[in-house]
PDB file of C-alpha atoms in Angstrom:
ATOM      1  CA  UNK S 266      -8.275 -49.168  50.735  1.00  0.00           C
ATOM      2  CA  UNK S 267      -6.989 -47.000  47.952  1.00  0.00           C
ATOM      3  CA  UNK S 268      -8.514 -46.267  44.551  1.00  0.00           C
ATOM      4  CA  UNK S 269      -7.644 -44.341  41.448  1.00  0.00           C
ATOM      5  CA  UNK S 270     -10.859 -43.222  39.747  1.00  0.00           C
ATOM      6  CA  UNK S 271     -10.828 -42.062  36.153  1.00  0.00           C
ATOM      7  CA  UNK S 272     -13.762 -40.539  34.304  1.00  0.00           C
ATOM      8  CA  UNK S 273     -13.889 -42.331  30.962  1.00  0.00           C
ATOM      9  CA  UNK S 274     -15.727 -42.162  27.678  1.00  0.00           C
ATOM     10  CA  UNK S 275     -15.108 -45.894  27.378  1.00  0.00           C
ATOM     11  CA  UNK S 276     -12.875 -48.547  28.881  1.00  0.00           C
ATOM     12  CA  UNK S 277     -12.298 -52.263  28.634  1.00  0.00           C
ATOM     13  CA  UNK S 278     -10.071 -55.023  29.974  1.00  0.00           C
ATOM     14  CA  UNK S 279      -8.472 -57.746  27.893  1.00  0.00           C
ATOM     15  CA  UNK S 280      -7.097 -61.025  29.214  1.00  0.00           C
ATOM     16  CA  UNK S 281      -5.359 -63.280  26.695  1.00  0.00           C
ATOM     17  CA  UNK S 282      -6.903 -61.277  23.843  1.00  0.00           C
ATOM     18  CA  UNK S 283     -10.476 -61.615  25.165  1.00  0.00           C
ATOM     19  CA  UNK S 284     -12.452 -58.606  26.379  1.00  0.00           C
ATOM     20  CA  UNK S 285     -13.628 -59.579  29.852  1.00  0.00           C
ATOM     21  CA  UNK S 286     -15.160 -56.303  31.031  1.00  0.00           C
ATOM     22  CA  UNK S 287     -16.198 -53.154  29.211  1.00  0.00           C
ATOM     23  CA  UNK S 288     -18.125 -49.947  29.811  1.00  0.00           C
ATOM     24  CA  UNK S 289     -19.065 -46.876  27.853  1.00  0.00           C
ATOM     25  CA  UNK S 290     -19.279 -43.588  29.711  1.00  0.00           C
ATOM     26  CA  UNK S 291     -18.495 -43.966  33.377  1.00  0.00           C
ATOM     27  CA  UNK S 292     -15.700 -44.638  35.828  1.00  0.00           C
ATOM     28  CA  UNK S 293     -12.641 -46.844  35.661  1.00  0.00           C
ATOM     29  CA  UNK S 294     -11.729 -47.766  39.236  1.00  0.00           C
ATOM     30  CA  UNK S 295      -8.314 -49.205  40.051  1.00  0.00           C
ATOM     31  CA  UNK S 296      -8.669 -50.682  43.543  1.00  0.00           C
ATOM     32  CA  UNK S 297      -6.098 -51.829  46.110  1.00  0.00           C
ATOM     33  CA  UNK S 298      -6.799 -53.425  49.475  1.00  0.00           C
ATOM     34  CA  UNK S 299      -5.099 -53.709  52.858  1.00  0.00           C
ATOM     35  CA  UNK S 300      -5.565 -56.568  55.310  1.00  0.00           C
ATOM     36  CA  UNK S 301      -7.734 -54.510  57.690  1.00  0.00           C
ATOM     37  CA  UNK S 302     -10.232 -53.289  55.089  1.00  0.00           C
ATOM     38  CA  UNK S 303     -13.662 -54.317  56.343  1.00  0.00           C
ATOM     39  CA  UNK S 304     -17.172 -53.932  54.934  1.00  0.00           C
ATOM     40  CA  UNK S 305     -17.412 -50.457  56.447  1.00  0.00           C
ATOM     41  CA  UNK S 306     -14.406 -49.308  54.424  1.00  0.00           C
ATOM     42  CA  UNK S 307     -15.721 -50.979  51.259  1.00  0.00           C
ATOM     43  CA  UNK S 308     -19.186 -49.442  51.676  1.00  0.00           C
ATOM     44  CA  UNK S 309     -17.710 -45.992  52.347  1.00  0.00           C
ATOM     45  CA  UNK S 310     -15.589 -46.254  49.203  1.00  0.00           C
ATOM     46  CA  UNK S 311     -18.494 -47.498  47.078  1.00  0.00           C
ATOM     47  CA  UNK S 312     -20.685 -44.604  48.224  1.00  0.00           C
ATOM     48  CA  UNK S 313     -17.903 -42.054  47.747  1.00  0.00           C
ATOM     49  CA  UNK S 314     -17.164 -43.250  44.208  1.00  0.00           C
ATOM     50  CA  UNK S 315     -20.779 -43.523  43.094  1.00  0.00           C
ATOM     51  CA  UNK S 316     -21.682 -40.062  44.396  1.00  0.00           C
ATOM     52  CA  UNK S 317     -18.636 -38.169  43.134  1.00  0.00           C
ATOM     53  CA  UNK S 318     -19.858 -35.152  41.223  1.00  0.00           C
ATOM     54  CA  UNK S 319     -17.303 -35.340  38.418  1.00  0.00           C
ATOM     55  CA  UNK S 320     -19.544 -35.425  35.360  1.00  0.00           C
ATOM     56  CA  UNK S 321     -20.347 -32.182  33.592  1.00  0.00           C
ATOM     57  CA  UNK S 322     -23.760 -30.541  33.720  1.00  0.00           C
ATOM     58  CA  UNK S 323     -25.277 -28.419  30.935  1.00  0.00           C
ATOM     59  CA  UNK S 324     -23.056 -25.506  31.982  1.00  0.00           C
ATOM     60  CA  UNK S 325     -19.869 -27.567  31.705  1.00  0.00           C
ATOM     61  CA  UNK S 326     -19.353 -27.743  35.482  1.00  0.00           C
ATOM     62  CA  UNK S 327     -18.571 -30.999  37.287  1.00  0.00           C
ATOM     63  CA  UNK S 328     -21.920 -31.294  39.023  1.00  0.00           C
ATOM     64  CA  UNK S 329     -23.364 -34.704  38.124  1.00  0.00           C
ATOM     65  CA  UNK S 330     -23.010 -38.115  39.716  1.00  0.00           C
ATOM     66  CA  UNK S 331     -22.610 -41.404  37.896  1.00  0.00           C
ATOM     67  CA  UNK S 332     -26.316 -42.306  38.058  1.00  0.00           C
ATOM     68  CA  UNK S 333     -27.269 -38.946  36.551  1.00  0.00           C
ATOM     69  CA  UNK S 334     -25.325 -39.754  33.386  1.00  0.00           C
ATOM     70  CA  UNK S 335     -26.380 -43.423  33.290  1.00  0.00           C
ATOM     71  CA  UNK S 336     -22.726 -44.439  33.570  1.00  0.00           C
ATOM     72  CA  UNK S 337     -21.042 -47.736  34.263  1.00  0.00           C
ATOM     73  CA  UNK S 338     -18.138 -48.782  36.474  1.00  0.00           C
ATOM     74  CA  UNK S 339     -15.186 -50.937  35.489  1.00  0.00           C
ATOM     75  CA  UNK S 340     -13.292 -52.194  38.566  1.00  0.00           C
ATOM     76  CA  UNK S 341      -9.752 -53.535  38.217  1.00  0.00           C
ATOM     77  CA  UNK S 342      -7.754 -54.930  41.117  1.00  0.00           C
ATOM     78  CA  UNK S 343      -4.448 -53.028  41.347  1.00  0.00           C
ATOM     79  CA  UNK S 344      -2.323 -54.067  44.331  1.00  0.00           C
ATOM     80  CA  UNK S 345       0.563 -51.942  43.021  1.00  0.00           C
ATOM     81  CA  UNK S 346      -1.238 -48.819  44.266  1.00  0.00           C
ATOM     82  CA  UNK S 347       0.308 -49.679  47.632  1.00  0.00           C
ATOM     83  CA  UNK S 348       3.800 -49.856  46.129  1.00  0.00           C
ATOM     84  CA  UNK S 349       6.138 -47.874  48.377  1.00  0.00           C
ATOM     85  CA  UNK S 350       8.962 -46.399  46.288  1.00  0.00           C
ATOM     86  CA  UNK S 351      10.586 -44.248  48.959  1.00  0.00           C
ATOM     87  CA  UNK S 352      13.569 -46.588  49.429  1.00  0.00           C
ATOM     88  CA  UNK S 353      15.611 -48.532  46.912  1.00  0.00           C
ATOM     89  CA  UNK S 354      14.762 -49.201  43.279  1.00  0.00           C
ATOM     90  CA  UNK S 355      12.050 -51.809  43.689  1.00  0.00           C
ATOM     91  CA  UNK S 356       8.645 -50.948  45.190  1.00  0.00           C
ATOM     92  CA  UNK S 357       7.728 -52.596  48.464  1.00  0.00           C
ATOM     93  CA  UNK S 358       4.219 -54.020  48.656  1.00  0.00           C
ATOM     94  CA  UNK S 359       4.119 -54.800  52.374  1.00  0.00           C
ATOM     95  CA  UNK S 360       1.001 -52.640  52.831  1.00  0.00           C
ATOM     96  CA  UNK S 361      -0.986 -54.628  50.248  1.00  0.00           C
ATOM     97  CA  UNK S 362      -3.292 -57.361  51.473  1.00  0.00           C
ATOM     98  CA  UNK S 363      -2.096 -60.885  50.642  1.00  0.00           C
ATOM     99  CA  UNK S 364      -3.723 -62.317  47.492  1.00  0.00           C
ATOM    100  CA  UNK S 365      -6.352 -64.459  49.270  1.00  0.00           C
ATOM    101  CA  UNK S 366      -7.521 -61.517  51.392  1.00  0.00           C
ATOM    102  CA  UNK S 367      -7.388 -59.051  48.504  1.00  0.00           C
ATOM    103  CA  UNK S 368      -9.376 -61.351  46.221  1.00  0.00           C
ATOM    104  CA  UNK S 369     -12.141 -61.706  48.806  1.00  0.00           C
ATOM    105  CA  UNK S 370     -12.196 -57.919  49.420  1.00  0.00           C
ATOM    106  CA  UNK S 371     -12.235 -57.238  45.664  1.00  0.00           C
ATOM    107  CA  UNK S 372     -15.194 -59.566  45.118  1.00  0.00           C
ATOM    108  CA  UNK S 373     -17.028 -58.038  48.086  1.00  0.00           C
ATOM    109  CA  UNK S 374     -16.322 -54.488  46.883  1.00  0.00           C
ATOM    110  CA  UNK S 375     -17.770 -55.302  43.449  1.00  0.00           C
ATOM    111  CA  UNK S 376     -20.830 -56.879  45.116  1.00  0.00           C
ATOM    112  CA  UNK S 377     -21.356 -53.751  47.243  1.00  0.00           C
ATOM    113  CA  UNK S 378     -20.988 -51.462  44.217  1.00  0.00           C
ATOM    114  CA  UNK S 379     -23.650 -53.460  42.385  1.00  0.00           C
ATOM    115  CA  UNK S 380     -25.992 -53.375  45.393  1.00  0.00           C
ATOM    116  CA  UNK S 381     -25.491 -49.714  46.247  1.00  0.00           C
ATOM    117  CA  UNK S 382     -25.352 -48.107  42.819  1.00  0.00           C
ATOM    118  CA  UNK S 383     -27.655 -50.141  40.604  1.00  0.00           C
ATOM    119  CA  UNK S 384     -25.189 -49.288  37.832  1.00  0.00           C
ATOM    120  CA  UNK S 385     -23.601 -51.661  35.375  1.00  0.00           C
ATOM    121  CA  UNK S 386     -20.444 -52.856  37.171  1.00  0.00           C
ATOM    122  CA  UNK S 387     -17.884 -54.748  35.108  1.00  0.00           C
ATOM    123  CA  UNK S 388     -14.594 -56.241  36.283  1.00  0.00           C
ATOM    124  CA  UNK S 389     -11.190 -57.417  35.274  1.00  0.00           C
ATOM    125  CA  UNK S 390      -9.835 -60.823  36.332  1.00  0.00           C
ATOM    126  CA  UNK S 391      -8.128 -60.993  39.709  1.00  0.00           C
ATOM    127  CA  UNK S 392      -4.376 -61.739  39.468  1.00  0.00           C
ATOM    128  CA  UNK S 393      -4.498 -62.072  35.664  1.00  0.00           C
ATOM    129  CA  UNK S 394      -2.172 -60.164  33.387  1.00  0.00           C
ATOM    130  CA  UNK S 395      -4.582 -57.569  31.968  1.00  0.00           C
ATOM    131  CA  UNK S 396      -4.471 -54.924  29.309  1.00  0.00           C
ATOM    132  CA  UNK S 397      -6.621 -52.036  30.466  1.00  0.00           C
ATOM    133  CA  UNK S 398      -7.678 -49.749  27.633  1.00  0.00           C
ATOM    134  CA  UNK S 399      -9.361 -46.473  28.425  1.00  0.00           C
ATOM    135  CA  UNK S 400     -10.315 -43.156  26.968  1.00  0.00           C
ATOM    136  CA  UNK S 401      -9.933 -40.731  29.856  1.00  0.00           C
ATOM    137  CA  UNK S 402     -12.583 -38.025  29.567  1.00  0.00           C
ATOM    138  CA  UNK S 403     -11.211 -34.635  30.583  1.00  0.00           C
ATOM    139  CA  UNK S 404      -8.824 -35.996  31.700  1.00  0.00           C
ATOM    140  CA  UNK S 405     -10.351 -36.421  35.137  1.00  0.00           C
ATOM    141  CA  UNK S 406      -8.494 -38.628  37.627  1.00  0.00           C
ATOM    142  CA  UNK S 407      -8.820 -38.669  41.419  1.00  0.00           C
ATOM    143  CA  UNK S 408      -7.186 -40.738  44.146  1.00  0.00           C
ATOM    144  CA  UNK S 409      -9.345 -41.769  47.106  1.00  0.00           C
ATOM    145  CA  UNK S 410      -8.023 -43.505  50.204  1.00  0.00           C
ATOM    146  CA  UNK S 411      -9.853 -44.752  53.292  1.00  0.00           C
ATOM    147  CA  UNK S 412      -8.069 -46.196  56.302  1.00  0.00           C
ATOM    148  CA  UNK S 413      -9.680 -48.874  58.453  1.00  0.00           C
ATOM    149  CA  UNK S 414     -10.994 -47.500  61.721  1.00  0.00           C
TER     150      UNK S 414
END
């Protein structure tokens, strides 16, 4: 599993002009899945994301977790994170899970985030053409990857 996590002041997703998910302060998580990603990988990623100390404390240092700032999470499925651009002009997506597997893993990951964090967790729409609008706070962006064991 691979994620791109962005600290945001606000973010939302539009599908066909309708806002389908939105958060204020929190984390925008772009998430990609491989076929072998199991619940252990999803739980590890959920814990890692929710406990990242990337929010500023009173001294301006990145010392606070999501729960400490009462933040939300917006999760958007992003299979293109596994796009391999090393050869040719078109990315190869052979590492990405097929759509049926990825959709199930995406839904499960969102469920785990809701269970584990207690935070407001919003989503995009799987396989829809989405406009993701965000205000990156910092900017702070990190990439997190976890291989199946």
